[in-house]
Amino acid sequence: MFTVTAQITMNSLHATVPTKRSPLRRVLGSPLLAPFNQPQAWDRLTTAIKPTWSWAEPRAKVVRVVDEAPGVRSLWLQPNRRFGSFRPGQHLLLTLDIDGAQHSRCFSLSAAPRRDGLLRLTIRQQAGGPVSTAAHALQSGQVVRLSKAQGQFAPTESELPLLLLSAGSGVTPMMSLLHAMADAQPNRTVHVLHSGRSAETTIFAAELRELAAAWPALQLCLHASGGDGRLDSNRIAGHVPQWQQCETLLCGPADFMQMVQMMYAEAGRSDQLQSESFGRIAAKVDANAAHHSVTTSESKQLFTAQAGQSLLQAAETAGLNPRFGCRRGICRTCQCSKRSGTVRNLLTGEISGAGEELIQLCISTPHSAVELVL
Amino acid sequence: MNNKTRLSPSALTAFEAELNDLRKATMAKVGSRDAAHIRRIRGVAQGSAIAGRSLLMFGWGPISWVLGVISLALAKIIENMEVGHNVMHGQYDWMNDASLNSQTYEWDIVCDGDHWRHSHNVEHHDHTNIIGKDHDFGYGMLRLTESQKWTPATLLQPLYYLILAANFQWGVAVHDVKIGRFVKGRMSRAEFRERMRPFLRKAGRQLFKDYVLFPALAFWQWPRVLLGNLLANLIRNLWTNAIIFCGHFTAHAQTWTRAEVEGETQGQWYLRQIQGSSNLEGGPMFHLLSGHLSHQIEHHLFPDMPAPRYAEIAPQVREICARYGVYYNSGGFWRQYGGVLARIVRHALPSTPQPVTA
């Protein structure tokens, strides 16, 4: 599973790649024709007839819910035609409505493309994670919003043996790749090294064994970190001695991925490694620290904010000029997107979540390191 | 006019805390009900606009024309007031819905969204009823208090007001261009051109849409579409104007000088928002059509609270005001609007500032 701990808001969610639109589509999409051409106006009608019908939005109906391991559940989804198609290894954004607010997270597709068009997402319930909790509460028949499939995570056409290296829910894109390769490239040697906490909690252990039984070129190794110890570079080399000769695909928790990336860099094999990022680690929250560092993701600028100081003041002290208006939290001119980090609202004392959301710079003071889109 | 209430420092702190607590408790309740409300109302506005424009374009006979005009006027009123104004305040930003985001929303009116966000959200809502700082006070053309300068031309202001009311969307649209400042030579030609650009772009679009594109789409029926659109815009202008003038210019709405608000605390700011605003009483439909600006006091206290919550907190705000002896300016539409019209006429005549009786 590819999951971002951050909440992804409209900025990234709707950051569509600029595509060339035909003159006709440009005319039909012109704001001058509103509301005749506004998707929401017609979606209210179409969803009343059939909940997955939509003018522009990929949507899907949950058709089956399967428990894979303790705290891990797969959703089988029937998407509408807006979803289009996907390639094995890709992920999508799942958007759920939680008490009126839209929350989105990335999840890898964990099944290969199928003739009946069904998609599988496999989701581990995170303690206190609103989206994974809401996703686990979904029942068949309910309708969810999706993005189109995105991402480039896939093996190249090379003849080298392939190593799929994963930990925890990082196994999900590997499942999609494996199911597709079993049919398309059964002769390429594939090593699967997957680490779970224990044999019972390892996601897809049975499904992987089933694949290996019917596929001679597949070398399966399941590592239980609870009994065998953490899967580190020595143990990886022990399980797959020929790792340096393999094209490697990697997905898992951030610290695990860093360790493997280091291992490949030291061996000068970084060009053989592809990683699917598992998301940001939540920054450490410390309300009593004297200052916190702030990064602005676009300019990569770094500054510090003193305890209790508003982010607007701190940015200005550092020589930045963010837009501002009333400086008392009512006009939203200084509103911007926080990628990660925890802030406190100086007006209400409310503590934010750690993920992506809109904040007002003039009334927010950091409680952890913060990354902003300025 | 009654006098402004001034609270002792300790009472002011307690007053501020009570309002802060009310905000916190109410915002904690905001959720799916508010999301459903704004989506439903946007749907009503869109449906009403589609029905109205279709009736005007493809209808036949006077009945369909009248229905088309009413339907389109209603759509414009709801879209401007309950959807546009409130969304642009950020009341629904928490929904993470890009189509309801305060910074990108664009409404069906000649006023450019960014101009509105500046003149309304920043200047008017922060500097409410401070003479010289709140450019919404009298819109730079009406004299509504003794402390504004009188000139012989002021005698004609009842006439100016009628012209403004009928063309209110244009008054709103040029508001942030600040033409007065340019005329008085306090703005460079370059800055003026820069400020005119968004206005001209948006106004051009709206004129093209209502008076060229949609009439043309109706072929030989173009006159009924053109006239219908003109009338729908006029109805919207008169209604929004009446509601908005009742917000801050009623008989008992107070004003402040720059000196009075120096070093203002949050509590004093609340106090000014309450005493500078006035409410209108009416049923749920009336509140909806006014974009909940009928709860102007609650809106000015908490501009980014989803508007349907204003009706819910109004009794509590009123009760808090009563306990602290703060005048809560509320009345029926005709009483309040009558007060506005009387004020326009009264201050058209020369008047001198009354000495403040503490």
XYZ file of C-alpha atoms in Angstrom:
732
model
C 0.000 0.000 0.000
C 1.140 3.452 -0.810
C -0.253 5.759 1.757
C 0.436 9.355 2.534
C 0.083 10.243 6.184
C -0.778 13.730 5.041
C -4.251 14.716 4.070
C -4.245 15.820 0.479
C -6.414 18.837 -0.150
C -7.734 20.412 -3.282
C -4.398 21.882 -4.300
C -2.725 18.606 -4.991
C -5.927 16.680 -5.536
C -6.991 18.762 -8.456
C -3.553 19.638 -9.773
C -4.329 18.074 -13.101
C -1.612 17.892 -15.687
C -2.337 20.643 -18.224
C -3.607 18.851 -21.265
C -4.349 20.337 -24.646
C -8.090 20.727 -25.029
C -9.756 20.930 -28.382
C -11.359 24.297 -29.269
C -14.817 22.725 -29.009
C -14.146 21.432 -25.490
C -12.745 24.830 -24.506
C -15.934 26.535 -25.665
C -18.163 23.972 -23.960
C -16.146 24.304 -20.742
C -16.220 28.107 -20.700
C -17.386 29.741 -17.467
C -19.662 31.887 -19.637
C -22.010 28.936 -20.028
C -22.334 28.368 -16.284
C -24.335 26.790 -14.778
C -25.329 24.812 -17.895
C -21.899 23.208 -18.047
C -21.130 22.918 -14.327
C -20.513 19.274 -13.427
C -21.985 19.637 -9.917
C -25.311 20.819 -11.346
C -25.750 17.670 -13.436
C -24.126 15.327 -10.947
C -26.930 16.106 -8.509
C -29.327 14.767 -11.107
C -27.307 11.784 -12.300
C -26.452 10.583 -8.799
C -30.151 10.654 -7.973
C -30.663 8.123 -10.772
C -27.500 6.067 -10.236
C -24.929 6.966 -7.563
C -21.873 6.156 -9.680
C -22.947 8.237 -12.676
C -20.996 11.429 -12.986
C -20.283 14.145 -15.534
C -16.568 14.339 -14.812
C -15.670 12.518 -11.647
C -14.283 8.999 -11.347
C -16.448 7.185 -8.814
C -16.780 3.609 -7.737
C -19.172 1.358 -5.909
C -17.848 -0.921 -3.191
C -18.861 -4.409 -4.300
C -17.015 -6.576 -1.800
C -15.083 -6.138 1.438
C -12.461 -8.759 2.368
C -10.413 -8.999 5.570
C -6.812 -9.845 4.607
C -5.062 -9.798 7.997
C -5.740 -8.296 11.409
C -6.520 -4.606 10.805
C -6.069 -4.941 7.036
C -9.027 -4.914 4.691
C -9.423 -5.011 0.926
C -12.094 -3.058 -0.899
C -13.219 -4.387 -4.263
C -14.512 -1.477 -6.317
C -16.537 -1.219 -9.503
C -15.486 2.130 -11.040
C -17.495 4.209 -13.501
C -16.179 4.941 -16.993
C -14.537 8.199 -15.908
C -11.886 6.180 -14.096
C -10.401 4.888 -17.349
C -7.725 2.217 -17.046
C -4.590 1.657 -14.988
C -1.209 -0.032 -15.197
C -0.006 -2.515 -12.540
C 1.992 -0.687 -9.835
C -0.037 2.527 -10.074
C -1.954 4.162 -7.222
C -4.992 6.394 -6.924
C -6.481 8.912 -4.531
C -9.445 7.657 -2.586
C -11.677 10.500 -1.387
C -14.037 9.911 1.499
C -16.546 12.263 3.027
C -15.947 12.461 6.772
C -18.508 14.622 8.574
C -18.924 16.860 5.534
C -15.233 17.297 4.776
C -13.487 15.555 1.909
C -10.373 13.638 2.878
C -8.131 11.997 0.316
C -5.351 9.450 0.593
C -3.215 7.604 -1.913
C -3.557 3.844 -2.113
C -1.858 1.414 -4.463
C -4.039 -0.816 -6.560
C -3.381 -4.306 -5.242
C -4.856 -6.353 -8.089
C -3.873 -6.493 -11.754
C -6.241 -4.950 -14.318
C -9.148 -7.342 -14.769
C -11.593 -8.045 -17.537
C -14.583 -7.173 -15.303
C -12.937 -3.832 -14.455
C -12.915 -4.410 -10.701
C -10.253 -2.619 -8.634
C -8.807 -3.747 -5.331
C -7.463 -1.408 -2.659
C -5.892 -2.896 0.444
C -5.898 -0.640 3.450
C -4.364 -0.994 6.899
C -6.260 0.776 9.633
C -3.978 3.407 11.172
C -4.595 4.257 14.810
C -6.305 7.643 14.794
C -6.172 7.841 10.992
C -9.539 9.281 9.929
C -9.398 8.065 6.327
C -8.306 4.498 6.984
C -10.908 4.274 9.755
C -13.621 5.560 7.431
C -12.415 3.240 4.668
C -12.720 0.279 7.035
C -16.269 1.336 7.859
C -17.300 1.157 4.170
C -19.779 -1.519 3.229
C -20.671 -2.989 -0.110
C -23.094 -0.812 -2.020
C -21.548 2.451 -0.861
C -20.062 4.861 -3.401
C -16.648 6.523 -3.098
C -14.807 9.109 -5.164
C -11.517 8.241 -6.857
C -8.877 9.970 -8.902
C -7.594 8.530 -12.141
C -4.720 6.096 -11.663
C -1.337 7.759 -11.373
C 2.338 6.874 -10.867
C 5.180 5.264 -12.820
C 6.090 2.392 -10.489
C 6.761 -0.596 -12.779
C 9.664 -2.831 -13.868
C 11.501 -1.946 -17.055
C 11.651 -4.245 -20.054
C 15.165 -5.450 -19.031
C 16.130 -9.120 -18.895
C 17.679 -8.801 -15.431
C 16.045 -10.812 -12.686
C 13.551 -8.765 -10.736
C 13.530 -8.218 -6.967
C 10.332 -6.955 -5.376
C 11.278 -5.736 -1.920
C 8.544 -4.649 0.464
C 7.616 -4.295 4.110
C 4.222 -4.003 5.769
C 1.537 -2.667 3.509
C 4.222 -1.835 0.915
C 3.312 -5.212 -0.566
C 0.192 -3.837 -2.252
C 1.685 -2.503 -5.525
C 3.783 -5.704 -5.705
C 0.599 -7.796 -5.770
C -0.710 -5.902 -8.755
C 2.642 -6.260 -10.556
C 2.939 -9.976 -9.734
C -0.557 -10.882 -10.904
C 0.079 -9.064 -14.177
C 3.525 -10.642 -14.696
C 2.303 -14.149 -13.961
C 0.331 -13.924 -17.195
C 2.537 -11.654 -19.293
C 6.147 -12.594 -18.380
C 6.120 -15.987 -16.676
C 9.745 -16.710 -17.664
C 11.487 -13.746 -16.066
C 13.047 -14.667 -12.721
C 11.307 -12.792 -9.923
C 12.437 -12.675 -6.288
C 9.832 -11.520 -3.824
C 11.161 -10.522 -0.406
C 8.464 -9.261 1.865
C 8.666 -8.454 5.548
C 5.711 -8.571 7.909
C 5.591 -8.524 11.679
C 4.655 -12.193 12.031
C 3.434 -15.031 9.848
C -0.175 -14.427 10.899
C -0.218 -10.677 10.319
C 1.609 -10.676 6.983
C -0.701 -9.304 4.304
C -1.246 -11.564 1.285
C 0.947 -14.403 2.651
C -1.481 -17.032 1.337
C -2.009 -15.275 -1.975
C 1.767 -15.015 -2.504
C 2.274 -18.724 -1.732
C -0.471 -19.620 -4.152
C 1.221 -17.561 -6.872
C 4.611 -19.153 -6.170
C 3.165 -22.662 -6.309
C 1.902 -22.153 -9.853
C 4.845 -20.059 -11.101
C 8.248 -21.790 -11.102
C 10.253 -18.627 -11.894
C 8.973 -16.930 -8.737
C 11.245 -17.163 -5.665
C 9.227 -16.233 -2.625
C 10.754 -15.304 0.718
C 8.542 -14.084 3.571
C 10.433 -12.507 6.443
C 8.799 -12.195 9.865
C 10.488 -9.290 11.620
C 8.927 -10.312 14.943
C 10.771 -13.645 15.057
C 13.641 -13.202 12.571
C 14.573 -9.605 13.504
C 14.313 -6.434 11.473
C 14.883 -6.838 7.772
C 18.170 -4.922 7.399
C 20.768 -4.876 4.633
C 22.583 -7.985 5.936
C 19.379 -9.983 6.065
C 18.326 -8.789 2.622
C 21.691 -9.928 1.204
C 21.238 -13.207 3.091
C 17.772 -13.857 1.631
C 18.646 -12.758 -1.917
C 22.442 -13.100 -2.359
C 22.246 -12.014 -6.033
C 20.506 -8.679 -5.163
C 23.197 -6.661 -6.907
C 22.316 -8.311 -10.201
C 18.600 -7.580 -9.834
C 16.397 -4.768 -10.975
C 14.740 -3.838 -7.680
C 11.353 -2.324 -6.872
C 10.943 -1.078 -3.317
C 7.929 -0.048 -1.250
C 7.457 0.182 2.504
C 7.687 2.453 5.548
C 9.978 5.480 5.233
C 12.803 4.233 7.495
C 12.876 0.855 5.739
C 13.085 2.530 2.345
C 15.862 4.871 3.503
C 17.866 1.901 4.712
C 17.513 0.069 1.374
C 18.266 3.204 -0.645
C 21.460 3.646 1.400
C 22.384 0.010 0.791
C 22.016 0.397 -2.984
C 23.827 3.731 -3.006
C 26.801 2.238 -1.138
C 26.973 -0.588 -3.669
C 26.718 1.915 -6.541
C 23.494 0.263 -7.657
C 21.073 3.147 -7.183
C 20.177 3.123 -10.878
C 18.762 -0.407 -10.454
C 16.388 0.693 -7.685
C 12.915 2.190 -8.057
C 11.005 3.296 -4.977
C 7.355 3.951 -4.351
C 7.243 6.466 -1.533
C 5.252 5.529 1.515
C 4.527 9.112 2.514
C 5.783 11.622 4.997
C 6.575 10.801 8.573
C 4.582 13.032 10.892
C 6.893 15.684 12.357
C 7.568 15.467 16.079
C 5.153 17.658 18.030
C 6.602 19.710 20.881
C 4.388 22.527 22.146
C 7.083 23.820 24.501
C 10.003 24.115 22.080
C 11.459 27.618 21.795
C 11.273 27.557 18.009
C 10.334 25.321 15.092
C 11.692 25.141 11.581
C 9.450 25.957 8.637
C 10.097 24.914 5.063
C 8.285 26.274 2.081
C 8.073 23.456 -0.355
C 8.318 25.413 -3.591
C 11.230 27.698 -2.837
C 12.843 25.193 -0.461
C 13.444 28.128 1.841
C 13.876 27.474 5.517
C 13.148 29.773 8.406
C 12.307 29.425 12.070
C 9.287 30.569 14.016
C 9.604 31.398 17.717
C 7.203 29.818 20.201
C 3.849 31.621 20.002
C 4.867 33.644 16.960
C 2.488 33.567 13.998
C 3.809 31.965 10.835
C 3.070 35.226 9.006
C 5.316 37.231 11.335
C 8.015 34.581 11.178
C 7.954 34.514 7.389
C 8.150 38.306 7.222
C 11.028 38.396 9.703
C 12.827 35.963 7.409
C 12.372 38.375 4.496
C 9.523 36.553 2.778
C 6.455 38.456 1.608
C 3.404 36.229 1.839
C 0.060 37.790 0.915
C -1.868 39.080 3.923
C -4.953 41.153 4.729
C -6.507 41.729 8.150
C -3.860 39.914 10.290
C -6.596 38.879 12.713
C -7.862 35.695 11.123
C -11.024 36.856 9.410
C -10.219 37.630 5.773
C -8.277 34.521 4.662
C -5.980 36.462 2.334
C -2.990 34.720 3.947
C -4.604 31.288 3.777
C -2.241 28.687 2.383
C -1.812 24.973 2.266
C 0.206 23.253 4.977
C 1.799 20.089 3.606
C 2.749 18.665 6.959
C 3.296 19.606 10.573
C 1.105 20.580 13.499
C 0.023 24.155 14.236
C -2.043 25.843 16.914
C -4.748 28.372 16.082
C -3.836 31.498 18.066
C -7.473 32.641 18.149
C -9.163 29.465 19.280
C -6.284 27.447 20.718
C -7.274 24.565 18.465
C -4.484 22.132 17.523
C -4.423 21.056 13.892
C -3.860 17.632 12.407
C -0.390 16.650 11.163
C -1.376 16.362 7.526
C -2.167 18.582 4.595
C -4.835 21.223 5.161
C -5.544 24.918 4.694
C -4.283 27.227 7.441
C -4.276 30.985 7.972
C -0.680 32.153 8.462
C -1.616 35.138 10.635
C -3.239 33.047 13.370
C -1.167 29.843 13.212
C 1.856 29.112 15.339
C 3.824 25.900 14.850
C 3.939 23.045 17.354
C 6.261 20.984 15.167
C 8.379 21.424 12.078
C 6.042 22.647 9.340
C 6.100 22.436 5.572
C 4.093 25.086 3.736
C 3.132 25.767 0.143
C 3.811 29.486 -0.161
C -29.537 57.531 18.046
C -28.595 55.867 21.303
C -25.040 55.982 22.540
C -22.291 53.441 22.196
C -21.842 51.061 25.093
C -18.438 51.100 26.705
C -17.556 48.229 29.032
C -15.129 48.276 31.939
C -11.880 46.378 31.260
C -12.946 43.397 33.376
C -16.411 43.241 31.810
C -14.818 43.521 28.379
C -12.546 40.557 29.047
C -15.470 38.434 30.233
C -17.568 39.567 27.251
C -14.783 38.611 24.842
C -14.356 35.214 26.497
C -18.078 34.439 26.266
C -18.138 35.198 22.552
C -14.951 33.198 21.974
C -16.505 30.245 23.796
C -19.657 30.546 21.725
C -17.603 30.482 18.545
C -15.628 27.470 19.691
C -18.709 25.503 20.742
C -20.505 26.256 17.483
C -17.555 25.558 15.192
C -17.151 22.184 16.905
C -20.645 21.266 15.677
C -19.977 22.247 12.055
C -20.018 19.188 9.822
C -22.038 17.162 7.365
C -25.219 19.161 7.959
C -23.508 22.376 6.835
C -21.900 20.615 3.867
C -25.259 19.226 2.789
C -26.815 22.682 3.155
C -24.371 24.522 0.905
C -24.406 21.757 -1.720
C -28.202 21.715 -1.711
C -28.477 25.495 -1.973
C -25.901 25.614 -4.743
C -27.992 22.977 -6.514
C -31.102 25.126 -6.093
C -29.287 28.161 -7.514
C -27.933 26.164 -10.463
C -31.273 24.505 -11.156
C -33.085 27.806 -10.916
C -30.621 29.450 -13.316
C -30.924 26.600 -15.815
C -34.725 26.706 -15.604
C -34.882 30.495 -15.831
C -32.505 30.846 -18.759
C -34.175 27.961 -20.587
C -37.637 29.479 -20.117
C -36.385 32.810 -21.438
C -34.641 31.244 -24.431
C -37.079 28.537 -25.462
C -40.326 29.548 -23.742
C -43.294 30.978 -25.536
C -45.672 33.652 -24.346
C -45.672 36.115 -21.464
C -46.225 33.580 -18.661
C -43.052 31.661 -19.460
C -41.218 34.970 -19.714
C -42.342 36.113 -16.273
C -41.516 32.702 -14.772
C -38.134 32.812 -16.492
C -37.336 36.239 -15.065
C -38.380 35.241 -11.541
C -36.434 32.021 -11.755
C -33.265 33.724 -13.027
C -33.531 36.575 -10.511
C -33.935 34.027 -7.722
C -30.917 32.095 -9.011
C -28.773 35.222 -9.065
C -29.908 36.277 -5.588
C -29.212 32.871 -4.045
C -25.923 32.413 -5.896
C -24.645 35.869 -4.957
C -25.891 35.971 -1.379
C -26.094 32.516 0.169
C -23.480 30.757 -1.971
C -21.013 33.350 -3.329
C -20.742 35.755 -0.431
C -20.570 33.027 2.182
C -18.222 30.718 0.280
C -15.841 33.613 -0.400
C -15.690 34.265 3.339
C -14.187 30.800 3.744
C -17.235 29.454 5.561
C -16.882 26.135 3.744
C -13.107 25.898 3.236
C -12.986 23.100 5.825
C -14.857 20.876 3.351
C -11.739 20.625 1.134
C -14.029 20.963 -1.873
C -12.232 22.872 -4.640
C -15.536 24.087 -6.076
C -16.396 25.761 -2.748
C -12.992 27.246 -1.919
C -12.953 30.870 -0.753
C -9.865 31.909 -2.682
C -10.898 30.558 -6.086
C -14.689 30.916 -6.116
C -16.018 33.246 -8.814
C -19.602 34.462 -8.698
C -22.310 35.420 -11.205
C -22.030 39.205 -10.824
C -19.960 41.928 -12.508
C -17.734 42.327 -9.426
C -14.390 40.510 -9.764
C -13.885 37.899 -7.026
C -10.436 39.116 -5.996
C -11.638 42.703 -5.760
C -14.464 41.551 -3.520
C -12.182 39.459 -1.334
C -10.099 42.576 -0.709
C -12.694 45.327 -0.316
C -15.176 43.187 1.596
C -13.298 40.511 3.532
C -10.281 42.643 4.395
C -11.375 46.274 4.501
C -15.049 46.176 5.396
C -15.005 43.259 7.831
C -11.951 44.439 9.729
C -12.674 48.190 9.739
C -16.468 47.971 10.013
C -18.089 51.430 10.273
C -14.850 53.332 10.897
C -15.306 56.566 8.979
C -12.533 56.915 6.408
C -11.382 53.300 6.711
C -14.516 51.289 5.940
C -15.165 52.245 2.341
C -18.457 50.358 2.504
C -19.775 53.073 4.792
C -21.752 55.181 2.325
C -19.800 53.653 -0.572
C -17.924 56.931 -1.025
C -21.067 58.585 -2.351
C -23.549 58.773 0.508
C -23.373 60.842 3.671
C -24.913 58.814 6.495
C -23.515 60.452 9.628
C -22.774 63.968 10.859
C -19.044 63.371 10.890
C -18.934 62.982 7.098
C -18.362 66.185 5.131
C -21.407 67.928 3.669
C -21.301 69.665 0.290
C -24.161 71.187 -1.674
C -24.080 68.139 -3.968
C -25.025 66.020 -0.957
C -28.520 67.449 -1.257
C -29.025 65.188 -4.262
C -28.085 61.986 -2.436
C -31.604 60.496 -2.329
C -31.400 60.542 -6.119
C -27.893 59.068 -6.112
C -29.189 56.355 -3.843
C -31.973 55.357 -6.267
C -29.463 55.168 -9.102
C -27.068 53.112 -6.967
C -29.845 50.735 -5.852
C -30.897 49.983 -9.426
C -27.282 49.463 -10.523
C -25.989 47.986 -7.307
C -23.832 45.288 -8.893
C -21.900 48.033 -10.697
C -21.420 49.937 -7.465
C -19.990 46.797 -5.906
C -17.857 46.100 -8.980
C -16.073 49.466 -9.127
C -15.761 49.647 -5.347
C -12.251 48.222 -5.093
C -11.038 50.149 -8.155
C -11.252 53.218 -5.879
C -12.051 55.677 -8.658
C -12.506 58.500 -6.119
C -8.881 58.271 -5.098
C -7.775 58.500 -8.745
C -10.065 61.482 -9.434
C -8.619 63.314 -6.425
C -5.124 62.686 -7.771
C -4.152 60.334 -4.955
C -3.555 57.395 -7.275
C -1.150 57.152 -10.195
C -2.482 56.501 -13.675
C -0.521 53.225 -13.786
C -2.073 51.949 -10.565
C -5.514 52.975 -11.753
C -5.057 51.031 -14.989
C -3.867 48.035 -12.992
C -6.953 48.232 -10.771
C -9.305 48.692 -13.716
C -8.097 45.581 -15.523
C -9.830 42.869 -13.424
C -12.996 44.976 -13.313
C -13.095 45.418 -17.085
C -12.357 41.746 -17.682
C -15.110 40.524 -15.367
C -17.631 43.169 -16.420
C -16.979 42.431 -20.086
C -17.579 38.752 -19.498
C -20.820 39.318 -17.629
C -22.150 41.786 -20.203
C -21.244 39.408 -23.009
C -22.918 36.505 -21.200
C -26.205 38.213 -20.304
C -26.636 40.538 -23.262
C -24.887 38.878 -26.205
C -24.277 35.158 -25.761
C -27.557 33.978 -24.229
C -29.748 36.244 -26.394
C -27.856 34.965 -29.458
C -28.401 31.345 -28.401
C -32.149 32.021 -28.538
C -31.998 33.139 -32.225
C -35.156 35.130 -33.084
C -36.247 35.057 -29.437
C -33.280 37.280 -28.516
C -35.326 40.305 -27.362
C -37.123 38.363 -24.621
C -33.827 36.915 -23.359
C -32.113 40.294 -23.352
C -34.993 42.023 -21.579
C -35.438 39.113 -19.191
C -31.764 39.154 -18.215
C -31.892 42.915 -17.724
C -34.912 42.630 -15.465
C -33.474 39.701 -13.487
C -30.296 41.717 -12.875
C -32.397 44.691 -11.778
C -34.437 42.622 -9.308
C -31.247 41.137 -7.873
C -29.720 44.638 -7.609
C -32.674 46.119 -5.733
C -32.964 43.187 -3.339
C -29.262 42.841 -2.504
C -29.007 46.593 -2.107
C -31.887 46.750 0.353
C -30.513 43.849 2.419
C -26.959 45.157 2.429
C -27.949 48.721 3.335
C -29.902 47.334 6.279
C -26.683 45.735 7.524
C -24.833 48.845 8.694
C -26.829 51.994 7.896
C -29.979 51.546 9.988
C -31.117 54.234 12.425
C -29.148 52.846 15.388
C -26.013 51.564 13.629
C -22.994 53.309 15.193
C -19.882 54.714 13.552
C -16.343 55.193 14.833
C -13.484 57.549 14.131
C -9.949 56.306 13.495
C -8.833 57.690 16.854
C -11.546 55.791 18.733
C -10.340 52.378 17.548
C -6.632 52.824 18.202
C -5.264 49.930 20.255
C -8.569 48.100 20.054
C -8.695 44.723 21.840
C -10.505 41.667 20.510
C -13.377 42.422 22.903
C -13.647 46.006 21.677
C -13.550 44.742 18.126
C -16.492 42.430 18.916
C -18.280 45.359 20.530
C -17.806 47.477 17.418
C -18.990 44.667 15.124
C -22.185 44.287 17.168
C -22.968 47.994 17.464
C -22.079 48.746 13.855
C -24.357 46.024 12.478
C -28.081 45.432 12.475
C -30.256 42.363 12.063
C -33.446 41.737 10.150
C -36.177 39.503 11.492
C -38.066 37.093 9.275
C -38.731 33.475 8.425
C -36.225 30.839 7.199
C -36.941 31.666 3.529
C -36.241 35.349 4.168
C -32.957 34.504 5.899
C -31.938 32.261 3.005
C -32.713 34.867 0.341
C -30.712 37.426 2.289
C -27.761 35.031 2.375
C -28.225 35.082 6.161
C -27.074 38.710 6.106
C -30.264 39.219 8.086
C -28.017 37.964 10.911
C -25.499 40.689 10.161
C -24.439 40.929 13.825
C -23.569 37.235 14.091
C -21.946 37.347 10.636
C -19.719 40.247 11.655
C -18.697 38.552 14.875
C -17.770 35.302 13.107
C -17.507 35.903 9.341
C -16.201 32.416 8.558
C -18.849 30.460 10.446
C -21.216 28.607 8.074
C -24.163 30.986 7.694
C -27.023 28.666 8.717
C -25.410 28.575 12.179
C -26.103 32.289 12.659
C -29.793 31.707 13.276
C -28.812 29.056 15.811
C -26.477 31.296 17.835
C -28.499 34.517 17.506
C -30.521 33.963 20.726
C -27.285 33.349 22.652
C -25.581 36.440 21.214
C -28.660 38.471 22.042
C -28.713 37.112 25.583
C -25.010 37.910 26.097
C -25.586 41.445 24.786
C -28.544 41.934 27.111
C -26.488 40.895 30.138
C -23.700 43.362 29.313
C -26.119 46.135 28.356
C -25.023 46.184 24.704
C -27.726 47.331 22.287
C -28.685 44.494 19.918
C -30.027 46.209 16.820
C -32.744 44.004 15.379
C -36.067 44.624 13.690
C -38.364 43.759 10.814
C -37.299 44.540 7.251
C -39.565 47.565 6.736
C -38.693 49.134 10.064
C -34.956 48.765 9.452
C -35.086 49.751 5.783
C -37.279 52.745 6.665
C -34.548 53.789 9.095
C -31.954 53.528 6.305
C -34.013 55.666 3.916
C -34.666 58.237 6.660
C -30.936 58.390 7.361
C -30.160 58.979 3.675
C -32.637 61.862 3.561
C -31.682 63.343 6.935
C -27.949 63.533 6.203
C -28.570 64.945 2.724
C -29.229 68.125 4.679
C -26.380 69.838 6.528
C -25.967 68.574 10.086
C -23.270 69.051 12.697
C -21.719 66.363 14.879
C -23.544 65.918 18.172
C -21.331 66.198 21.241
C -20.832 62.725 22.681
C -22.714 62.336 25.918
C -20.948 59.635 27.870
